[in-house]
PDB file of C-alpha atoms in Angstrom:
ATOM      1  CA  ASP A 162      -0.025   0.008  -0.034  1.00 59.00           C
ATOM      2  CA  ALA A 163       1.291   3.446  -0.859  1.00 77.00           C
ATOM      3  CA  GLY A 164       1.940   5.715   2.082  1.00 93.00           C
ATOM      4  CA  VAL A 165       1.761   9.472   2.048  1.00 96.00           C
ATOM      5  CA  THR A 166       3.693  10.841  -0.851  1.00 97.00           C
ATOM      6  CA  GLN A 167       5.171  14.221  -1.189  1.00 98.00           C
ATOM      7  CA  SER A 168       6.769  15.974  -4.065  1.00 97.00           C
ATOM      8  CA  PRO A 169       9.333  17.173  -4.744  1.00 97.00           C
ATOM      9  CA  THR A 170      11.666  15.675  -2.213  1.00 96.00           C
ATOM     10  CA  HIS A 171      14.233  18.443  -2.444  1.00 97.00           C
ATOM     11  CA  LEU A 172      13.847  21.991  -3.762  1.00 96.00           C
ATOM     12  CA  ILE A 173      16.112  25.000  -3.991  1.00 98.00           C
ATOM     13  CA  LYS A 174      14.463  28.468  -4.510  1.00 98.00           C
ATOM     14  CA  THR A 175      15.660  32.040  -4.459  1.00 98.00           C
ATOM     15  CA  ARG A 176      14.366  34.641  -2.035  1.00 98.00           C
ATOM     16  CA  GLY A 177      11.243  36.259  -3.279  1.00 98.00           C
ATOM     17  CA  GLN A 178      10.174  33.346  -5.447  1.00 98.00           C
ATOM     18  CA  HIS A 179       7.026  31.235  -4.990  1.00 98.00           C
ATOM     19  CA  VAL A 180       6.956  27.465  -4.267  1.00 98.00           C
ATOM     20  CA  THR A 181       4.274  24.777  -4.444  1.00 98.00           C
ATOM     21  CA  LEU A 182       4.523  21.564  -2.614  1.00 98.00           C
ATOM     22  CA  ARG A 183       2.203  18.631  -3.163  1.00 98.00           C
ATOM     23  CA  CYS A 184       0.891  15.752  -1.026  1.00 98.00           C
ATOM     24  CA  SER A 185      -0.996  12.670  -1.806  1.00 97.00           C
ATOM     25  CA  PRO A 186      -2.681  11.108   1.247  1.00 96.00           C
ATOM     26  CA  ILE A 187      -3.175   7.429   1.950  1.00 95.00           C
ATOM     27  CA  SER A 188      -6.055   6.096   0.019  1.00 93.00           C
ATOM     28  CA  GLY A 189      -9.288   6.708   1.847  1.00 90.00           C
ATOM     29  CA  HIS A 190      -7.914   9.350   4.149  1.00 91.00           C
ATOM     30  CA  LYS A 191      -9.813  12.543   3.920  1.00 92.00           C
ATOM     31  CA  SER A 192      -7.762  14.835   6.201  1.00 92.00           C
ATOM     32  CA  VAL A 193      -4.469  16.405   5.303  1.00 94.00           C
ATOM     33  CA  SER A 194      -2.205  18.491   7.503  1.00 94.00           C
ATOM     34  CA  TRP A 195       0.938  20.490   6.726  1.00 97.00           C
ATOM     35  CA  TYR A 196       3.847  21.064   9.073  1.00 96.00           C
ATOM     36  CA  GLN A 197       7.049  23.016   8.908  1.00 97.00           C
ATOM     37  CA  GLN A 198      10.159  21.644  10.615  1.00 96.00           C
ATOM     38  CA  VAL A 199      13.292  23.719  11.011  1.00 95.00           C
ATOM     39  CA  LEU A 200      16.454  22.069  12.194  1.00 91.00           C
ATOM     40  CA  GLY A 201      16.491  21.158  15.777  1.00 89.00           C
ATOM     41  CA  GLN A 202      12.783  21.748  16.313  1.00 92.00           C
ATOM     42  CA  GLY A 203       9.752  19.761  16.336  1.00 93.00           C
ATOM     43  CA  PRO A 204       7.279  20.059  13.475  1.00 94.00           C
ATOM     44  CA  GLN A 205       5.090  23.139  13.573  1.00 95.00           C
ATOM     45  CA  PHE A 206       1.452  23.043  12.436  1.00 93.00           C
ATOM     46  CA  ILE A 207       0.624  25.044   9.384  1.00 96.00           C
ATOM     47  CA  PHE A 208      -2.802  23.949   8.035  1.00 94.00           C
ATOM     48  CA  GLN A 209      -5.303  21.215   8.265  1.00 93.00           C
ATOM     49  CA  TYR A 210      -7.806  20.380   5.641  1.00 94.00           C
ATOM     50  CA  TYR A 211     -10.836  17.944   5.787  1.00 92.00           C
ATOM     51  CA  GLU A 212     -13.145  17.260   2.928  1.00 91.00           C
ATOM     52  CA  LYS A 213     -11.626  20.167   0.992  1.00 92.00           C
ATOM     53  CA  GLU A 214     -12.202  22.683   3.737  1.00 93.00           C
ATOM     54  CA  GLU A 215      -9.770  24.394   5.975  1.00 94.00           C
ATOM     55  CA  ARG A 216     -10.196  23.144   9.483  1.00 91.00           C
ATOM     56  CA  GLY A 217      -7.284  24.707  11.241  1.00 90.00           C
ATOM     57  CA  ARG A 218      -4.481  27.221  10.704  1.00 94.00           C
ATOM     58  CA  GLY A 219      -1.210  27.598  12.633  1.00 93.00           C
ATOM     59  CA  ASN A 220       0.618  30.838  13.340  1.00 94.00           C
ATOM     60  CA  PHE A 221       2.041  31.449  10.032  1.00 97.00           C
ATOM     61  CA  PRO A 222       1.869  34.518   7.809  1.00 97.00           C
ATOM     62  CA  ASP A 223      -0.522  34.971   4.872  1.00 97.00           C
ATOM     63  CA  ARG A 224       2.366  34.120   2.510  1.00 98.00           C
ATOM     64  CA  PHE A 225       1.404  30.525   3.346  1.00 98.00           C
ATOM     65  CA  SER A 226      -1.742  29.088   1.690  1.00 98.00           C
ATOM     66  CA  ALA A 227      -3.052  25.628   0.896  1.00 98.00           C
ATOM     67  CA  ARG A 228      -5.893  23.828  -0.589  1.00 97.00           C
ATOM     68  CA  GLN A 229      -7.338  20.419  -0.930  1.00 97.00           C
ATOM     69  CA  PHE A 230      -8.618  18.830  -4.065  1.00 97.00           C
ATOM     70  CA  PRO A 231     -11.641  16.552  -4.655  1.00 95.00           C
ATOM     71  CA  ASN A 232      -9.194  13.529  -4.663  1.00 95.00           C
ATOM     72  CA  TYR A 233      -7.999  14.682  -1.187  1.00 95.00           C
ATOM     73  CA  SER A 234      -4.505  15.450  -2.385  1.00 97.00           C
ATOM     74  CA  SER A 235      -3.247  18.910  -1.264  1.00 98.00           C
ATOM     75  CA  GLU A 236      -0.929  21.685  -2.171  1.00 98.00           C
ATOM     76  CA  LEU A 237       0.984  24.033   0.058  1.00 98.00           C
ATOM     77  CA  ASN A 238       1.918  27.321  -1.541  1.00 98.00           C
ATOM     78  CA  VAL A 239       4.335  29.768  -0.111  1.00 98.00           C
ATOM     79  CA  ASN A 240       4.790  33.265  -1.665  1.00 98.00           C
ATOM     80  CA  ALA A 241       7.703  35.744  -1.418  1.00 98.00           C
ATOM     81  CA  LEU A 242      10.080  33.214   0.033  1.00 98.00           C
ATOM     82  CA  LEU A 243      12.389  34.158   2.762  1.00 98.00           C
ATOM     83  CA  LEU A 244      15.590  32.610   3.958  1.00 98.00           C
ATOM     84  CA  GLY A 245      13.743  31.668   7.129  1.00 97.00           C
ATOM     85  CA  ASP A 246      11.291  29.534   5.130  1.00 98.00           C
ATOM     86  CA  SER A 247      14.115  26.941   4.612  1.00 98.00           C
ATOM     87  CA  ALA A 248      12.874  23.819   6.406  1.00 97.00           C
ATOM     88  CA  LEU A 249      11.513  20.331   5.980  1.00 97.00           C
ATOM     89  CA  TYR A 250       7.761  20.577   5.064  1.00 98.00           C
ATOM     90  CA  LEU A 251       5.754  17.534   6.155  1.00 97.00           C
ATOM     91  CA  CYS A 252       2.444  16.401   5.190  1.00 97.00           C
ATOM     92  CA  ALA A 253       0.246  14.101   7.261  1.00 94.00           C
ATOM     93  CA  SER A 254      -2.954  12.266   6.464  1.00 93.00           C
ATOM     94  CA  SER A 255      -5.597  10.682   8.614  1.00 89.00           C
ATOM     95  CA  TRP A 256      -9.064   9.376   8.402  1.00 84.00           C
ATOM     96  CA  THR A 257     -10.563  12.296  10.225  1.00 75.00           C
ATOM     97  CA  PRO A 258      -9.234  15.699  11.444  1.00 71.00           C
ATOM     98  CA  GLY A 259      -9.298  14.828  15.070  1.00 67.00           C
ATOM     99  CA  THR A 260      -6.266  13.317  16.738  1.00 60.00           C
ATOM    100  CA  GLY A 261      -8.103  11.344  19.316  1.00 64.00           C
ATOM    101  CA  ASP A 262      -8.318   7.613  18.657  1.00 63.00           C
ATOM    102  CA  THR A 263      -6.769   8.192  15.212  1.00 71.00           C
ATOM    103  CA  GLU A 264      -3.256   7.822  13.777  1.00 83.00           C
ATOM    104  CA  ALA A 265      -1.650  10.393  11.565  1.00 89.00           C
ATOM    105  CA  PHE A 266       0.683   9.176   8.847  1.00 92.00           C
ATOM    106  CA  PHE A 267       3.500  11.346   7.770  1.00 95.00           C
ATOM    107  CA  GLY A 268       5.162  11.613   4.389  1.00 96.00           C
ATOM    108  CA  GLN A 269       8.939  11.796   3.978  1.00 95.00           C
ATOM    109  CA  GLY A 270       8.740  15.598   3.522  1.00 96.00           C
ATOM    110  CA  THR A 271      10.044  18.097   1.160  1.00 97.00           C
ATOM    111  CA  ARG A 272      13.357  19.684   2.052  1.00 97.00           C
ATOM    112  CA  LEU A 273      13.053  23.374   0.938  1.00 98.00           C
ATOM    113  CA  THR A 274      16.210  25.511   0.767  1.00 98.00           C
ATOM    114  CA  VAL A 275      15.893  29.225   0.096  1.00 98.00           C
ATOM    115  CA  VAL A 276      19.055  30.967  -1.056  1.00 98.00           C
TER     116      VAL A 276
ATOM    117  CA  LEU B  41       2.632  27.565  27.606  1.00 54.00           C
ATOM    118  CA  ALA B  42       3.900  24.265  26.327  1.00 60.00           C
ATOM    119  CA  LYS B  43       1.379  21.548  26.389  1.00 84.00           C
ATOM    120  CA  THR B  44       3.993  18.879  27.194  1.00 92.00           C
ATOM    121  CA  THR B  45       7.300  18.687  28.944  1.00 93.00           C
ATOM    122  CA  GLN B  46       9.768  15.872  28.329  1.00 96.00           C
ATOM    123  CA  PRO B  47      13.519  15.483  28.793  1.00 97.00           C
ATOM    124  CA  ILE B  48      15.697  16.935  26.073  1.00 96.00           C
ATOM    125  CA  SER B  49      17.871  13.761  25.787  1.00 97.00           C
ATOM    126  CA  MET B  50      18.392  10.323  27.115  1.00 98.00           C
ATOM    127  CA  ASP B  51      21.147   7.756  26.785  1.00 98.00           C
ATOM    128  CA  SER B  52      20.872   4.007  26.945  1.00 97.00           C
ATOM    129  CA  TYR B  53      22.531   0.828  25.819  1.00 97.00           C
ATOM    130  CA  GLU B  54      21.419  -1.924  23.644  1.00 97.00           C
ATOM    131  CA  GLY B  55      19.056  -4.497  25.307  1.00 97.00           C
ATOM    132  CA  GLN B  56      18.001  -2.124  28.140  1.00 97.00           C
ATOM    133  CA  GLU B  57      14.398  -0.943  28.771  1.00 97.00           C
ATOM    134  CA  VAL B  58      13.984   2.823  28.296  1.00 98.00           C
ATOM    135  CA  ASN B  59      11.197   4.852  29.948  1.00 98.00           C
ATOM    136  CA  ILE B  60      10.538   8.357  28.727  1.00 98.00           C
ATOM    137  CA  THR B  61       8.173  10.397  30.946  1.00 97.00           C
ATOM    138  CA  CYS B  62       6.165  13.332  29.717  1.00 96.00           C
ATOM    139  CA  SER B  63       4.351  15.831  31.857  1.00 95.00           C
ATOM    140  CA  HIS B  64       1.049  17.341  30.636  1.00 93.00           C
ATOM    141  CA  ASN B  65      -0.476  19.017  33.618  1.00 92.00           C
ATOM    142  CA  ASN B  66      -3.162  20.907  31.666  1.00 90.00           C
ATOM    143  CA  ILE B  67      -4.436  17.947  29.701  1.00 91.00           C
ATOM    144  CA  ALA B  68      -8.045  18.430  28.634  1.00 88.00           C
ATOM    145  CA  THR B  69     -10.790  15.911  29.056  1.00 88.00           C
ATOM    146  CA  ASN B  70     -10.866  15.206  25.235  1.00 83.00           C
ATOM    147  CA  ASP B  71      -7.186  15.006  24.709  1.00 87.00           C
ATOM    148  CA  TYR B  72      -5.520  11.708  23.874  1.00 89.00           C
ATOM    149  CA  ILE B  73      -1.816  11.128  24.529  1.00 92.00           C
ATOM    150  CA  THR B  74       0.150  10.143  21.459  1.00 92.00           C
ATOM    151  CA  TRP B  75       3.809   9.333  20.990  1.00 95.00           C
ATOM    152  CA  TYR B  76       5.756   9.649  17.688  1.00 95.00           C
ATOM    153  CA  GLN B  77       9.229   8.646  16.647  1.00 97.00           C
ATOM    154  CA  GLN B  78      11.319  10.617  14.173  1.00 97.00           C
ATOM    155  CA  PHE B  79      14.549   9.801  12.384  1.00 95.00           C
ATOM    156  CA  PRO B  80      16.638  12.440  10.750  1.00 90.00           C
ATOM    157  CA  SER B  81      15.140  13.788   7.418  1.00 87.00           C
ATOM    158  CA  GLN B  82      12.034  11.672   7.850  1.00 92.00           C
ATOM    159  CA  GLY B  83       8.533  12.244   8.787  1.00 94.00           C
ATOM    160  CA  PRO B  84       7.416  11.246  12.319  1.00 95.00           C
ATOM    161  CA  ARG B  85       6.031   7.864  12.825  1.00 95.00           C
ATOM    162  CA  PHE B  86       3.234   6.987  15.035  1.00 93.00           C
ATOM    163  CA  ILE B  87       4.264   4.704  18.062  1.00 95.00           C
ATOM    164  CA  ILE B  88       1.402   4.499  20.421  1.00 94.00           C
ATOM    165  CA  GLN B  89      -1.666   6.256  21.708  1.00 92.00           C
ATOM    166  CA  GLY B  90      -3.769   6.087  24.786  1.00 92.00           C
ATOM    167  CA  TYR B  91      -6.353   7.877  26.903  1.00 92.00           C
ATOM    168  CA  LYS B  92      -5.969   6.197  30.325  1.00 91.00           C
ATOM    169  CA  THR B  93      -4.373   3.266  32.112  1.00 90.00           C
ATOM    170  CA  LYS B  94      -2.000   1.146  30.003  1.00 95.00           C
ATOM    171  CA  VAL B  95      -1.707   0.513  26.372  1.00 95.00           C
ATOM    172  CA  THR B  96       0.643  -1.899  24.822  1.00 95.00           C
ATOM    173  CA  ASN B  97       1.477  -2.804  21.189  1.00 95.00           C
ATOM    174  CA  GLU B  98       4.230  -4.754  19.401  1.00 94.00           C
ATOM    175  CA  VAL B  99       6.808  -1.975  19.804  1.00 94.00           C
ATOM    176  CA  ALA B 100       5.958  -0.037  23.119  1.00 97.00           C
ATOM    177  CA  SER B 101       3.896   0.397  26.163  1.00 98.00           C
ATOM    178  CA  LEU B 102       2.269   3.612  27.395  1.00 97.00           C
ATOM    179  CA  PHE B 103       1.446   4.027  31.013  1.00 97.00           C
ATOM    180  CA  ILE B 104      -0.952   6.724  32.063  1.00 97.00           C
ATOM    181  CA  PRO B 105      -1.809   7.407  35.691  1.00 96.00           C
ATOM    182  CA  ALA B 106      -5.294   8.076  36.908  1.00 95.00           C
ATOM    183  CA  ASP B 107      -4.896  11.837  36.896  1.00 95.00           C
ATOM    184  CA  ARG B 108      -3.564  11.781  33.290  1.00 95.00           C
ATOM    185  CA  LYS B 109      -1.127  14.572  34.152  1.00 95.00           C
ATOM    186  CA  SER B 110       1.861  12.558  32.911  1.00 96.00           C
ATOM    187  CA  SER B 111       2.583   9.538  30.808  1.00 96.00           C
ATOM    188  CA  THR B 112       5.452   7.208  30.318  1.00 97.00           C
ATOM    189  CA  LEU B 113       6.491   5.586  27.090  1.00 98.00           C
ATOM    190  CA  SER B 114       8.399   2.267  27.638  1.00 98.00           C
ATOM    191  CA  LEU B 115      10.518   0.823  25.011  1.00 97.00           C
ATOM    192  CA  PRO B 116      11.659  -2.739  25.932  1.00 95.00           C
ATOM    193  CA  ARG B 117      15.192  -4.033  25.022  1.00 94.00           C
ATOM    194  CA  VAL B 118      16.132  -1.136  22.806  1.00 97.00           C
ATOM    195  CA  SER B 119      18.514  -1.488  19.870  1.00 97.00           C
ATOM    196  CA  LEU B 120      20.777   0.923  18.014  1.00 97.00           C
ATOM    197  CA  SER B 121      17.951   1.542  15.498  1.00 96.00           C
ATOM    198  CA  ASP B 122      15.849   3.031  18.218  1.00 97.00           C
ATOM    199  CA  THR B 123      18.108   6.072  18.219  1.00 98.00           C
ATOM    200  CA  ALA B 124      15.715   8.815  17.289  1.00 98.00           C
ATOM    201  CA  VAL B 125      13.707  11.740  18.612  1.00 98.00           C
ATOM    202  CA  TYR B 126      10.650  10.833  20.502  1.00 98.00           C
ATOM    203  CA  TYR B 127       7.702  13.239  20.800  1.00 96.00           C
ATOM    204  CA  CYS B 128       4.849  13.265  23.356  1.00 94.00           C
ATOM    205  CA  LEU B 129       1.702  14.971  22.176  1.00 91.00           C
ATOM    206  CA  VAL B 130      -1.620  15.696  23.887  1.00 89.00           C
ATOM    207  CA  ASP B 131      -4.312  17.139  21.449  1.00 77.00           C
ATOM    208  CA  ASP B 132      -7.802  16.572  20.377  1.00 64.00           C
ATOM    209  CA  SER B 133      -7.614  18.303  16.962  1.00 71.00           C
ATOM    210  CA  THR B 134      -4.234  19.161  15.532  1.00 77.00           C
ATOM    211  CA  LEU B 135      -0.821  17.688  16.515  1.00 83.00           C
ATOM    212  CA  THR B 136       1.309  20.119  18.532  1.00 84.00           C
ATOM    213  CA  PHE B 137       4.922  18.929  18.662  1.00 89.00           C
ATOM    214  CA  GLY B 138       7.461  20.147  21.229  1.00 87.00           C
ATOM    215  CA  LYS B 139      11.120  19.634  20.954  1.00 88.00           C
ATOM    216  CA  GLY B 140      10.899  15.929  21.867  1.00 95.00           C
ATOM    217  CA  THR B 141      13.449  13.656  23.555  1.00 97.00           C
ATOM    218  CA  MET B 142      16.551  12.654  21.657  1.00 97.00           C
ATOM    219  CA  LEU B 143      17.282   8.991  22.591  1.00 98.00           C
ATOM    220  CA  LEU B 144      20.835   7.803  21.901  1.00 98.00           C
ATOM    221  CA  VAL B 145      21.301   4.027  22.193  1.00 98.00           C
ATOM    222  CA  SER B 146      24.903   2.879  22.341  1.00 97.00           C
ATOM    223  CA  PRO B 147      26.403  -0.592  21.934  1.00 96.00           C
TER     224      PRO B 147
END
């Protein structure tokens, strides 16, 4: 069975550019969440989507946006990239948006480097 | 305020049992306690989840006292491959990760 897949695996962008990261959840999972992980820190919550609607948003600027498609895949967009946006971006999928009595499955992440 | 507090690092040797304790004094009634493991440059991997008392699966046990203000992840007979960061989370909606516990297992 395919797990959570993210693309691309690595990406190098220049400051001020825009980036789109993609995530395909496990088949049957309807909830997708995005996390940012900088070196030495735990993953930080960015967005959660369920049934194509935003269910939660973390403390990130409006440069960050996301959406979920009818097939439950998702995109994370970041505009006007800053050096500080360099991080591992993780996607997690689960059956439902709640964390109680459910398991979230993470992808391998996209390593974004902004130069 | 952080939702959870756990040791920054722990050291162990192969074959030993490792217990990592997490404090979550402000846990809410609806919160579950979940532990994840993460290797470098990989996404976190679910280990175990519980609400109260004791939960055991093929890789770990989770002990939760009656007041639910703390929990202990128990890893029996660790191996070198258990070297990783372990995160304790208490949430009912989105996952909130702290800095985790870096477990180093030596030969």
